[in-house]
CSV table of C-alpha atoms and ligand atoms in Angstrom, one decimal:
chain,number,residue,atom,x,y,z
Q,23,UNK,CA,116.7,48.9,-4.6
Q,24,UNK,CA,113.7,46.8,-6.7
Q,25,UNK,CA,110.8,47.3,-5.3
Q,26,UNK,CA,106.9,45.4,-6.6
Q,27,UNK,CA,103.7,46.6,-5.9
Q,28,UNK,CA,105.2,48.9,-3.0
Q,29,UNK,CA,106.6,45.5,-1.3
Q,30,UNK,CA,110.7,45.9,-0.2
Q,31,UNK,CA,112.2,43.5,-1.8
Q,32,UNK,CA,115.9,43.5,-0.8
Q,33,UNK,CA,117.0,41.5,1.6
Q,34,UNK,CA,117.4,43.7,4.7
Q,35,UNK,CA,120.7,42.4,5.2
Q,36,UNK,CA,121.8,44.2,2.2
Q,37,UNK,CA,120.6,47.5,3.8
Q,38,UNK,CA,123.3,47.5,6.2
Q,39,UNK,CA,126.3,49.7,5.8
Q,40,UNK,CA,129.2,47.2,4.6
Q,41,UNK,CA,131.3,48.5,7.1
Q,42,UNK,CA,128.6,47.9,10.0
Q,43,UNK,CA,128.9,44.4,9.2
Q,44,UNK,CA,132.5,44.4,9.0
Q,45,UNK,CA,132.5,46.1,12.3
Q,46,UNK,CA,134.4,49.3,11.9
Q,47,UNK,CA,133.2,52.4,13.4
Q,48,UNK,CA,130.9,54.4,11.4
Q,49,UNK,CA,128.5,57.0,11.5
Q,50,UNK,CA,125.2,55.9,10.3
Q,51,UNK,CA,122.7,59.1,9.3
Q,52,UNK,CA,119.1,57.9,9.7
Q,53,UNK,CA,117.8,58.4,6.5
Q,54,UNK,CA,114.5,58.1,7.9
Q,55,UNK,CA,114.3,61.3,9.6
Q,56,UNK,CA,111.5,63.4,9.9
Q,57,UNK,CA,110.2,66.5,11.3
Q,58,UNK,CA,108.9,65.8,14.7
Q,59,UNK,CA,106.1,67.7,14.7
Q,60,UNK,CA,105.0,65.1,11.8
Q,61,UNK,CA,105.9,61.8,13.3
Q,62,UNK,CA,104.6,62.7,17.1
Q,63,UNK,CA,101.2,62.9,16.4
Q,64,UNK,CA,101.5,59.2,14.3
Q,65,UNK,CA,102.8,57.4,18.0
Q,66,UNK,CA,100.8,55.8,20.1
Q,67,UNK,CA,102.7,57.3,23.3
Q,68,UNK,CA,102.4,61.3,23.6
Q,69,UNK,CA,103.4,64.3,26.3
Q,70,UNK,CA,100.1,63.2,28.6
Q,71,UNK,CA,102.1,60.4,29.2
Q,72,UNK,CA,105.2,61.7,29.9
Q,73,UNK,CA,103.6,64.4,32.4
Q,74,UNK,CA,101.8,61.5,33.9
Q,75,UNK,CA,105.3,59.7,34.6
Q,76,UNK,CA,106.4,62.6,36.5
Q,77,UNK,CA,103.6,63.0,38.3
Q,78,UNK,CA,104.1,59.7,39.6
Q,79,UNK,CA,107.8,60.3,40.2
Q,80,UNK,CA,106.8,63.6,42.7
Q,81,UNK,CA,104.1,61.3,44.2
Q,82,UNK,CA,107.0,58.4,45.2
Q,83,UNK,CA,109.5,61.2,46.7
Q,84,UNK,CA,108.7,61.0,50.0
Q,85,UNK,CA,109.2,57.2,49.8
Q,86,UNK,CA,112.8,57.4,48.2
Q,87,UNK,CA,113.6,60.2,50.9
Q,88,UNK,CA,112.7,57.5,53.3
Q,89,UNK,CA,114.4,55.1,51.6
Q,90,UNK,CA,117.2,56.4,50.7
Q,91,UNK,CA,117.8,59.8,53.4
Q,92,UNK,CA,121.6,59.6,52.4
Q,93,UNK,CA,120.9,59.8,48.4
Q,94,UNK,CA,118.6,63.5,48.2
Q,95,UNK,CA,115.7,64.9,48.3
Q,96,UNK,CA,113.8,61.7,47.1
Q,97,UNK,CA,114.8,62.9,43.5
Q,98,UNK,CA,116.3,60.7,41.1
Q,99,UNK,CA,118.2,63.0,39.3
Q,100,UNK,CA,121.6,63.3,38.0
Q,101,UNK,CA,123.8,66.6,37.7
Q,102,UNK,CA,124.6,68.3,34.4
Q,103,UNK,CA,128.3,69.0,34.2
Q,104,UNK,CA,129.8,71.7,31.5
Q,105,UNK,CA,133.4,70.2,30.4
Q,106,UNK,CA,136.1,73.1,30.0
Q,107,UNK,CA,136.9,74.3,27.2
Q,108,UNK,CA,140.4,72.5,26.5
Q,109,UNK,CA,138.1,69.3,26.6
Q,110,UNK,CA,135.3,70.1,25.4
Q,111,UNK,CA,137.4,70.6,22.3
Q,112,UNK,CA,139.1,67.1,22.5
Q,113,UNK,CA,135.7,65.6,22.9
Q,114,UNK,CA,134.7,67.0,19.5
Q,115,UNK,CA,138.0,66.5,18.4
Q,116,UNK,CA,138.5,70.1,17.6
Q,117,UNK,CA,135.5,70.9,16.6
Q,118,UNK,CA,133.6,74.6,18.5
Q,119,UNK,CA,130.6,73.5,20.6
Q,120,UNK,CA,129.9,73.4,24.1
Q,121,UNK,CA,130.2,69.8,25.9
Q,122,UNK,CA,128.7,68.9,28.9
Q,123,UNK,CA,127.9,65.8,30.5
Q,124,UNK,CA,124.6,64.5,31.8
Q,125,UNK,CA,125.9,62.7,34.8
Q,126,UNK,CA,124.0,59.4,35.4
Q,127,UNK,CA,126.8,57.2,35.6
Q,128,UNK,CA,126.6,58.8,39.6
Q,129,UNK,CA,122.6,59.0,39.5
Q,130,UNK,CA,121.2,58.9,43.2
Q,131,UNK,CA,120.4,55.0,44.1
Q,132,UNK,CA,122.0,53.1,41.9
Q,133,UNK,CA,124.6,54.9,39.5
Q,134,UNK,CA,122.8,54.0,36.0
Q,135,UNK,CA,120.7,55.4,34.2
Q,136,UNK,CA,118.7,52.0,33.8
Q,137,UNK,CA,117.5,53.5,37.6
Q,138,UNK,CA,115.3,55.7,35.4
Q,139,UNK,CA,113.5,52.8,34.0
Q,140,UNK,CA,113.3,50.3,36.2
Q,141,UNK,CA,112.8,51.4,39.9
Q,142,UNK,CA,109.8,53.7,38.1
Q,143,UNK,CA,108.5,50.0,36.6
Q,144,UNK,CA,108.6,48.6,40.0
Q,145,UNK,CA,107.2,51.9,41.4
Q,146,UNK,CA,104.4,51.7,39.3
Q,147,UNK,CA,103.6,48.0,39.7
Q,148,UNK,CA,103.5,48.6,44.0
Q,149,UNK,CA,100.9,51.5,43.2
Q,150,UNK,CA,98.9,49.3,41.3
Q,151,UNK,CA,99.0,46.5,43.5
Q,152,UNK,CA,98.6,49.1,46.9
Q,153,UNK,CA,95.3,51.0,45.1
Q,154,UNK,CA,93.7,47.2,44.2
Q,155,UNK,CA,94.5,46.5,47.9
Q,156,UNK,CA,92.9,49.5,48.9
Q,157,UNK,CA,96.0,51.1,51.0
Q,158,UNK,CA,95.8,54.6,49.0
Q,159,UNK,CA,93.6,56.5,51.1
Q,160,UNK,CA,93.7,60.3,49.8
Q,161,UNK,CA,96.0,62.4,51.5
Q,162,UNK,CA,98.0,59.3,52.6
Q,163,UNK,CA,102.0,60.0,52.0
Q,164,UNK,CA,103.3,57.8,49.7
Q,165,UNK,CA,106.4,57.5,52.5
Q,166,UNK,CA,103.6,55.0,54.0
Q,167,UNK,CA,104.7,52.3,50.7
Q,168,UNK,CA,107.6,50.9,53.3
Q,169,UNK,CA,104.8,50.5,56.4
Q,170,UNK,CA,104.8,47.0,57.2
Q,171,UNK,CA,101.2,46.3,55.7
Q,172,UNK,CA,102.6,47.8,52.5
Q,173,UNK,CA,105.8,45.4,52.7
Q,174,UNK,CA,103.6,42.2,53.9
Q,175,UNK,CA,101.6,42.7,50.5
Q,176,UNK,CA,104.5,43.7,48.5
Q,177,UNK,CA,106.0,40.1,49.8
Q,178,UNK,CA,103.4,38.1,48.3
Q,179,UNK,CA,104.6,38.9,45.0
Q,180,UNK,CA,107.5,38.2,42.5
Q,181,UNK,CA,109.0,40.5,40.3
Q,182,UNK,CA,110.8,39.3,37.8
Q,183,UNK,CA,113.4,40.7,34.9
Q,184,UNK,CA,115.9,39.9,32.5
Q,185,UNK,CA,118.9,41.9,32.6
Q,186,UNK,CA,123.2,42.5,31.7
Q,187,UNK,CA,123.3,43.5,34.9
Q,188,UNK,CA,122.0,47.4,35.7
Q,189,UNK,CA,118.6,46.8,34.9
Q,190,UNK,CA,118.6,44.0,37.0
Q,191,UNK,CA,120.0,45.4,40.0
Q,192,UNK,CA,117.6,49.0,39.9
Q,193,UNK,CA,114.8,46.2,39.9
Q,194,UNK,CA,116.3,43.9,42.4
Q,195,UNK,CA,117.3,47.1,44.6
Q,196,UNK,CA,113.8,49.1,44.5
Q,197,UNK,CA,111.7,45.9,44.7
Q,198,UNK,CA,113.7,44.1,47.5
Q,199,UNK,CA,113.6,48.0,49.4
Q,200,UNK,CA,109.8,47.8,49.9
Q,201,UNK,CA,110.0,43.4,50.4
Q,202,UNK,CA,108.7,42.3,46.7
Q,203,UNK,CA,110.8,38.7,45.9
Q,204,UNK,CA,112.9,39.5,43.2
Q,205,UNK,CA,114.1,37.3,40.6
Q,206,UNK,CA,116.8,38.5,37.9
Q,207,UNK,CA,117.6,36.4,34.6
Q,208,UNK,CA,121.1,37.4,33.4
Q,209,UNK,CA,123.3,36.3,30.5
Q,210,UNK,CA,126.7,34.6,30.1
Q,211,UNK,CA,128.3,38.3,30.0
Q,212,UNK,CA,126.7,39.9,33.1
Q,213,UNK,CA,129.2,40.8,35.4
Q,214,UNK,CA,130.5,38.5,38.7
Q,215,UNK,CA,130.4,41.5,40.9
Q,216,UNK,CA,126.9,42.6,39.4
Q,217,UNK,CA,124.9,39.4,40.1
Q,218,UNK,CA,127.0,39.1,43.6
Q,219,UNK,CA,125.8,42.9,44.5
Q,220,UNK,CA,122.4,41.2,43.9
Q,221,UNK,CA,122.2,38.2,45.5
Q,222,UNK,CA,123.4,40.8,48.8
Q,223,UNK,CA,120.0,42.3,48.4
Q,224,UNK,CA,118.1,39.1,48.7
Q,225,UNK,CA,117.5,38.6,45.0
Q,226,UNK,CA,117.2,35.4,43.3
Q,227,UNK,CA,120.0,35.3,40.2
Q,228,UNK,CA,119.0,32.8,37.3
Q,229,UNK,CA,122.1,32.6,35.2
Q,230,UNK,CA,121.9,31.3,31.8
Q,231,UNK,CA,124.3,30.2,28.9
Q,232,UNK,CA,122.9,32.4,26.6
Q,233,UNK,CA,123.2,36.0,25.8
Q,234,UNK,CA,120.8,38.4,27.2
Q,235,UNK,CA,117.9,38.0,25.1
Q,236,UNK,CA,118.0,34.5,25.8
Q,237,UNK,CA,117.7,35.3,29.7
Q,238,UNK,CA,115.0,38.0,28.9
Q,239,UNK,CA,112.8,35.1,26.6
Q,240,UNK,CA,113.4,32.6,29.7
Q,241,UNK,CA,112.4,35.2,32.2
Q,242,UNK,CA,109.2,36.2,30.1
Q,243,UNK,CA,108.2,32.5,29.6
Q,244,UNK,CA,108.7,31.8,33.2
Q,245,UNK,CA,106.5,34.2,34.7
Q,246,UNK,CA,103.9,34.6,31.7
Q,247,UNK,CA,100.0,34.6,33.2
Q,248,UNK,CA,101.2,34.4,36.9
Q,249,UNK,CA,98.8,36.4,38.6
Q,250,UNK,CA,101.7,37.0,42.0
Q,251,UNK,CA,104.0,37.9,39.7
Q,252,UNK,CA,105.3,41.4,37.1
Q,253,UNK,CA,108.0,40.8,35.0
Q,254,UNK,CA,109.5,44.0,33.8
Q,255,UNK,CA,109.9,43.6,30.1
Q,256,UNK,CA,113.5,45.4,28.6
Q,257,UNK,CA,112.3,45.2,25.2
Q,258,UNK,CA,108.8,46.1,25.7
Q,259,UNK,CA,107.7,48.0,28.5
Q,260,UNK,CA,105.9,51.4,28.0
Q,261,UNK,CA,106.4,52.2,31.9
Q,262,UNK,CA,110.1,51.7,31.3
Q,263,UNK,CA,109.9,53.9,28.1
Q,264,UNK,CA,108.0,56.6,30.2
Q,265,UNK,CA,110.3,56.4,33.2
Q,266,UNK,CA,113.1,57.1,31.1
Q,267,UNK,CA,111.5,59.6,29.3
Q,268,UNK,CA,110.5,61.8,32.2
Q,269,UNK,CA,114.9,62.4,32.6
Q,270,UNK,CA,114.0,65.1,29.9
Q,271,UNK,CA,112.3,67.6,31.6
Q,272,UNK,CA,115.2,67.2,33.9
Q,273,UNK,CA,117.7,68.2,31.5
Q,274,UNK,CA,115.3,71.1,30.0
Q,275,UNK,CA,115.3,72.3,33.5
Q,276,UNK,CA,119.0,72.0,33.9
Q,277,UNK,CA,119.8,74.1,30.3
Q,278,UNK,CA,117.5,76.5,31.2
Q,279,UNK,CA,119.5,77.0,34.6
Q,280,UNK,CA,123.0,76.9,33.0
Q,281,UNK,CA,121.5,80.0,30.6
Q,282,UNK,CA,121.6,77.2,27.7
Q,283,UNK,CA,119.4,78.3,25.0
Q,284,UNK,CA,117.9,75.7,22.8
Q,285,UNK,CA,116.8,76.4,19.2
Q,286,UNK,CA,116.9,76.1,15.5
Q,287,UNK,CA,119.9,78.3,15.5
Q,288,UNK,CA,121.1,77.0,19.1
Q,289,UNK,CA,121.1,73.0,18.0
Q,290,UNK,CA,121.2,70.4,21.1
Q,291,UNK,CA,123.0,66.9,20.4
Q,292,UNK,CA,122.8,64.2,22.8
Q,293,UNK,CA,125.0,61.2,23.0
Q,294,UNK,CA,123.2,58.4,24.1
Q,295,UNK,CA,124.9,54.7,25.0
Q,296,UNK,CA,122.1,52.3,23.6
Q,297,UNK,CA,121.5,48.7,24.4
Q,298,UNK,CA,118.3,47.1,23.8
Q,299,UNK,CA,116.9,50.9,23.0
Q,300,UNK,CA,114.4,51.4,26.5
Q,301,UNK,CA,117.1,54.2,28.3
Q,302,UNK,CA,118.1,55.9,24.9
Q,303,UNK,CA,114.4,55.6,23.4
Q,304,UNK,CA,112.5,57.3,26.9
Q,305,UNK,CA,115.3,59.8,26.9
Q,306,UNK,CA,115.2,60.7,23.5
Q,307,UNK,CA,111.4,60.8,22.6
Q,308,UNK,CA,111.1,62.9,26.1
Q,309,UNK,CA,113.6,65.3,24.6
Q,310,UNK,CA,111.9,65.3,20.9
Q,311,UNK,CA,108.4,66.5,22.9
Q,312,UNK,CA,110.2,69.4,24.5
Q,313,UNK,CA,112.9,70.5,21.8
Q,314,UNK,CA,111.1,69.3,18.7
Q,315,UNK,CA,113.8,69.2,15.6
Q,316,UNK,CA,116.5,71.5,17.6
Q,317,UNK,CA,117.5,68.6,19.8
Q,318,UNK,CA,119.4,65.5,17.7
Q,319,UNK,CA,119.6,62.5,19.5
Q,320,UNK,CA,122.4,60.4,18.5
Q,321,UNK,CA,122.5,56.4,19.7
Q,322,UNK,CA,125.9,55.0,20.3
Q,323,UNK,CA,126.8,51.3,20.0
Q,324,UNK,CA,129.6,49.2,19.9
Q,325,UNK,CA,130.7,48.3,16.9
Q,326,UNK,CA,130.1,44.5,18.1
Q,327,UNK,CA,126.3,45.4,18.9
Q,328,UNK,CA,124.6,47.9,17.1
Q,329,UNK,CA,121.1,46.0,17.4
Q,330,UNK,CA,119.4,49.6,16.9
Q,331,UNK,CA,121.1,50.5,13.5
Q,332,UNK,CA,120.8,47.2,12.5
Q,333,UNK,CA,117.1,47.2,12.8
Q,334,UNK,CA,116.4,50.3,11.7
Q,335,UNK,CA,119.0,50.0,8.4
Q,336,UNK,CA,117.1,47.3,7.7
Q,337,UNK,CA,113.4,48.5,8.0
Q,338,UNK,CA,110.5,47.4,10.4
Q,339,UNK,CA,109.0,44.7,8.8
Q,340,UNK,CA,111.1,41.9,10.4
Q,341,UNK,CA,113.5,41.6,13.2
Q,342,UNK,CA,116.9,41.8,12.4
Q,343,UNK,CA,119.8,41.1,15.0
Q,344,UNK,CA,123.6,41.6,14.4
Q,345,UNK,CA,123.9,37.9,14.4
Q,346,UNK,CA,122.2,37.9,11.0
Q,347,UNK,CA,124.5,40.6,9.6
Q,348,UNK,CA,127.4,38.1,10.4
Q,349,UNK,CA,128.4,40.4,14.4
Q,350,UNK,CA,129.1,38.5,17.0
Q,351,UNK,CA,128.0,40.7,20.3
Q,352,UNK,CA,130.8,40.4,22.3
Q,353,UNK,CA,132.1,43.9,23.4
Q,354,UNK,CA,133.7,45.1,26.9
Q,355,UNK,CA,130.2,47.4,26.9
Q,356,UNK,CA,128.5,44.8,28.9
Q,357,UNK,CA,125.6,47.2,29.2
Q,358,UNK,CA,125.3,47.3,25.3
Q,359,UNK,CA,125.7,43.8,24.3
Q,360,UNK,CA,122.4,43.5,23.3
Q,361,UNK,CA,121.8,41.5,19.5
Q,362,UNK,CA,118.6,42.9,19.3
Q,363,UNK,CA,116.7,46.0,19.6
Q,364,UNK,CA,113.3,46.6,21.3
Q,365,UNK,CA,111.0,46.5,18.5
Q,366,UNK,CA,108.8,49.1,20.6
Q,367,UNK,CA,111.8,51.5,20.6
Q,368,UNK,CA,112.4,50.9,17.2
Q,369,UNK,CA,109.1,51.8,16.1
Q,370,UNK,CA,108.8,54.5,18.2
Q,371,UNK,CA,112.0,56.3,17.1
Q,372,UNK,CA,112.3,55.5,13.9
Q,373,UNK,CA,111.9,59.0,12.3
Q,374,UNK,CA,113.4,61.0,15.5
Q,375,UNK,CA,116.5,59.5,15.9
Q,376,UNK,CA,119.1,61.6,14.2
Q,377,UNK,CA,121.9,59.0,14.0
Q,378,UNK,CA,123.7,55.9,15.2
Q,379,UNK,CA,127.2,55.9,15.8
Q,380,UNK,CA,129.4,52.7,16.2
Q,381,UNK,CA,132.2,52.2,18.5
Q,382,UNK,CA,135.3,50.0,19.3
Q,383,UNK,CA,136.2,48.7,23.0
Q,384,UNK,CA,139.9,50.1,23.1
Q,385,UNK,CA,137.6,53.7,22.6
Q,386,UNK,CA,135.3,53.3,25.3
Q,387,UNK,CA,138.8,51.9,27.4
Q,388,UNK,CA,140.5,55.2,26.1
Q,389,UNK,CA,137.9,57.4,26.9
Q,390,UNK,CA,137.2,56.1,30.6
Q,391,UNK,CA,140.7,57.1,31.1
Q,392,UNK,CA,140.9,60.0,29.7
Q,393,UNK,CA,137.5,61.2,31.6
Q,394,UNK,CA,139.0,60.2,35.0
Q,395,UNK,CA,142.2,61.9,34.7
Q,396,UNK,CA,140.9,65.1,33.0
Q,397,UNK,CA,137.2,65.1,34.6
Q,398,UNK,CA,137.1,63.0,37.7
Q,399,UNK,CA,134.3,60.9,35.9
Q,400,UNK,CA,134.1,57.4,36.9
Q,401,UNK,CA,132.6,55.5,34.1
Q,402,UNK,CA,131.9,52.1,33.2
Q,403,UNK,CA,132.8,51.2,29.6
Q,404,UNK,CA,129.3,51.7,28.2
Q,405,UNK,CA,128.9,54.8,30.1
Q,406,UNK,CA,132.2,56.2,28.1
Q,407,UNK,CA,130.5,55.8,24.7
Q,408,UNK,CA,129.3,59.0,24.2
Q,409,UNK,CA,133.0,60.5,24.5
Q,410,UNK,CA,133.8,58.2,22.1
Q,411,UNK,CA,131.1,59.2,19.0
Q,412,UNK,CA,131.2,63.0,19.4
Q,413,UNK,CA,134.0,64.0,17.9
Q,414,UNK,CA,132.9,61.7,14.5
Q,415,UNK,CA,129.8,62.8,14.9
Q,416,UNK,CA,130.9,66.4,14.9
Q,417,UNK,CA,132.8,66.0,12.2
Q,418,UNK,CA,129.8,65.3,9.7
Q,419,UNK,CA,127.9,68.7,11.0
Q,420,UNK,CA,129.1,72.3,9.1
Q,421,UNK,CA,131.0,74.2,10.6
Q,422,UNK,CA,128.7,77.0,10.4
Q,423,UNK,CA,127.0,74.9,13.6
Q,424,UNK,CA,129.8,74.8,15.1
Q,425,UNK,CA,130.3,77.7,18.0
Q,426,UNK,CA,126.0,78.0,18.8
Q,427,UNK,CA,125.6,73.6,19.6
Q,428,UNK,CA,125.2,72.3,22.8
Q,429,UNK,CA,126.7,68.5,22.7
Q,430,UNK,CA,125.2,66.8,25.9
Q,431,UNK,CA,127.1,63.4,26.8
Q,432,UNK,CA,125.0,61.2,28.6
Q,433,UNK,CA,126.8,58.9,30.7
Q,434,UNK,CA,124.9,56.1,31.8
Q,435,UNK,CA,127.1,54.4,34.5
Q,436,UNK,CA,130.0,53.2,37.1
Q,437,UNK,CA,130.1,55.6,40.1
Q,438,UNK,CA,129.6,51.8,42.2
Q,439,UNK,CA,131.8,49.9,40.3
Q,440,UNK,CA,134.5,48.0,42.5
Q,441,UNK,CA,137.6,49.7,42.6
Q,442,UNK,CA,138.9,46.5,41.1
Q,443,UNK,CA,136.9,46.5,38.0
Q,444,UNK,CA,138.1,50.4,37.8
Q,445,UNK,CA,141.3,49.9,37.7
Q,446,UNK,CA,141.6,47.0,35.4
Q,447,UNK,CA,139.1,49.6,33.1
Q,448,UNK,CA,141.7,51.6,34.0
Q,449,UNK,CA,144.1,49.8,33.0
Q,450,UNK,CA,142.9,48.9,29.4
Q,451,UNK,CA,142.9,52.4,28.4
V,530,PLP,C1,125.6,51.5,31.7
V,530,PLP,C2,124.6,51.3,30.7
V,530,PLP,N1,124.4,52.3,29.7
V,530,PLP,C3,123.5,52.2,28.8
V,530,PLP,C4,122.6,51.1,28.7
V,530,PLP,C5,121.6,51.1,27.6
V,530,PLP,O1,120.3,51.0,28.0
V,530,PLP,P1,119.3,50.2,27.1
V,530,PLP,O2,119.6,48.8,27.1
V,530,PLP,O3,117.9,50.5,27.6
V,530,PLP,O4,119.5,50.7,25.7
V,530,PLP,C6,122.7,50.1,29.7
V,530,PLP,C7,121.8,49.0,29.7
V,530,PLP,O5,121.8,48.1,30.5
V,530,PLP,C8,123.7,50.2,30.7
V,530,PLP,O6,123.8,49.3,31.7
């Protein structure tokens, strides 16, 4: 690699693995790396902020209890499943470790992960607007957020979002539950049933010919400077990033229950499906601030898609989409079929993400299968990606790791898809 007065000068195309642009499956190792206790002080988001998020998630319980009686104890949490053993080992592809699976794909509300994100977006933007309106007296329950002068002011604004389809619908689903007008941009691969299951909750669908970072450009242009109006930004959004984020100290709490020790000699891998970045990103940064270098965060994308690996192969001085490294984003992950990555993720994790593993469709098809059959787990294909990188991943670490990791699967969604969609998932694998 040349390089002139410090300036890169290789095309960042040539940075990229020749088999990511040739999409096989491959694990990329981020040779970026560093030791978190380095790079955390160096971002411009920190633990404060993370703390903050939850604080704000405990103030809104009462209002998803109301909400949402039938769905918990206004928590929106997800449970943490060990695999047995015969599994586990399939998983890793007979590699020792302990597998279990961080259950979002059935997360109270919505059954995504993007839930994380986006109904803590909209919850944030009602506080804003109820403290400027003066409705947050002190000691007032936050279950007051669905009284009808809370709803009449929440109705004379817009939110707005561009979305595959999850986002879109935790947005539509929490904004239209306290009486915002939503609007949702989706591209030419979001789902029939997902913009249907919107347009049931009174949400305005804007489909567009493009792929989903056309539909996020349109939505941003759309609603730029209107004062009535928030448009939650996927690729950009610190509240998103912090929402996410706060699903760490959920799993800490949950390993910590389970007996699960976390260390340098106790390593923790997560498998995390990544799109545009925000859900992988929050959750991995929250779990860097807690575990330091013992946890390893490992992004998973198809091999169709891999906007983060692109990006970061390529370095952060431009923005680089799989279109430019000849991809053509079309995978059954409809969740994932993102051609570019947030460059606020990017940033962010660029020295604490530990790897980036590609995957093909008929893997993610196998592997929703195989967890239904042998786990009961009812996934959506991006939600199976995890499954499907562990056991390469595993592969690269030495064996000497082997018996003391903890692999966490994060799976990230499907518990409401139609049973038609299942079984023609079903069917593929
Ligand atoms: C099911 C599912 N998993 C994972 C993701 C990835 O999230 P992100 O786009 O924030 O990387 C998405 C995004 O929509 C999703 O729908």
């Amino acid at each position: 690699m040349a390089a002139v007065d410090g300036m890169q000068t290789q095309p960042p195309c040539d940075r990229i693995p020749e088999a990511v642009r040739r999409a096989s499956p491959t694990v990329w190792m981020n040779p970026a790396l560093d030791a978190t206790a380095s790079v955390l002080p160096g971002l411009a988001t920190g633990r404060a902020d993370v703390d903050a998020a939850v604080a704000r998630w405990q103030r809104f319980a009462p209002l998803l209890a109301r909400l949402f009686p039938e769905e918990g104890a206004g928590r929106i949490d997800s449970p943490l499943v060990p695999l047995e053993e015969r599994l586990s080992r399939d998983v890793l592809d007979g590699a020792d470790g302990r597998v279990l699976v961080k259950a979002d794909h059935a997360l109270p509300v919505t059954g995504c992960i993007k839930a994380r994100g986006g109904v803590y977006e909209v919850l944030a933007y009602a506080e804003d607007l109820a403290a400027r309106a003066g409705l947050l007296t002190e000691g007032r329950s936050y279950a007051a957020f669905a009284d009808p002068e809370f709803r009449a002011l929440f109705a004379r604004h817009v939110i707005a979002v561009g979305s595959t389809g999850n986002l879109g619908f935790s947005v539509g689903l929490m904004g239209r539950s306290l009486g915002f007008a939503v609007e949702v941009h989706m591209s030419h691969d979001a789902k029939a049933w997902k913009k249907q299951r919107l347009r049931e909750l009174g949400a305005r669908v804007v489909e567009h010919r493009g792929d989903y970072g056309a539909a996020v450009a349109a939505a941003r242009g759309a609603f730029a400077g209107r004062a009535d109006a928030h448009f939650v930004d996927d690729e950009d959004s610190v509240d998103l990033f912090l929402g996410y984020a706060a699903a760490a100290l959920d799993l800490q709490r949950q390993l910590a229950e389970s007996g699960i020790a976390v260390g340098p000699a106790q390593p923790l891998f997560v498998y995390l499906p990544c799109g545009v970045g925000g859900a992988p990103g929050g959750v991995a940064f929250g779990l860097k601030l807690l575990f330091g270098d013992a946890v390893h965060p490992v992004f998973v994308e198809p091999v169709a898609s891999p906007c983060m690996l692109v990006q970061l192969a390529a370095g952060l001085e431009r923005t680089v989409s799989v279109y430019d490294v000849g991809l053509d984003n079309r995978t059954a992950a409809d969740g994932l079929a993102c051609a570019s990555a947030s460059m606020l993720v990017a940033r962010t994790l660029e020295k604490l993400v530990a790897a980036v593993v590609t995957v093909p469709d008929d893997a993610l098809y196998r592997w929703l299968r195989v967890m239904w059959t042998e786990a009961g787990l009812r996934l959506e294909p991006s939600a199976a990606a995890g499954f499907a990188a562990a056991g390469r991943f595993a592969a690269t670490l030495p064996a000497a790791v082997g018996a003391a990791a903890t692999h966490v699967i994060w799976t990230t969604g499907g518990a409401h898809l139609p049973a038609e969609e299942f079984e023609a998932a079903l069917a593929r694998g």
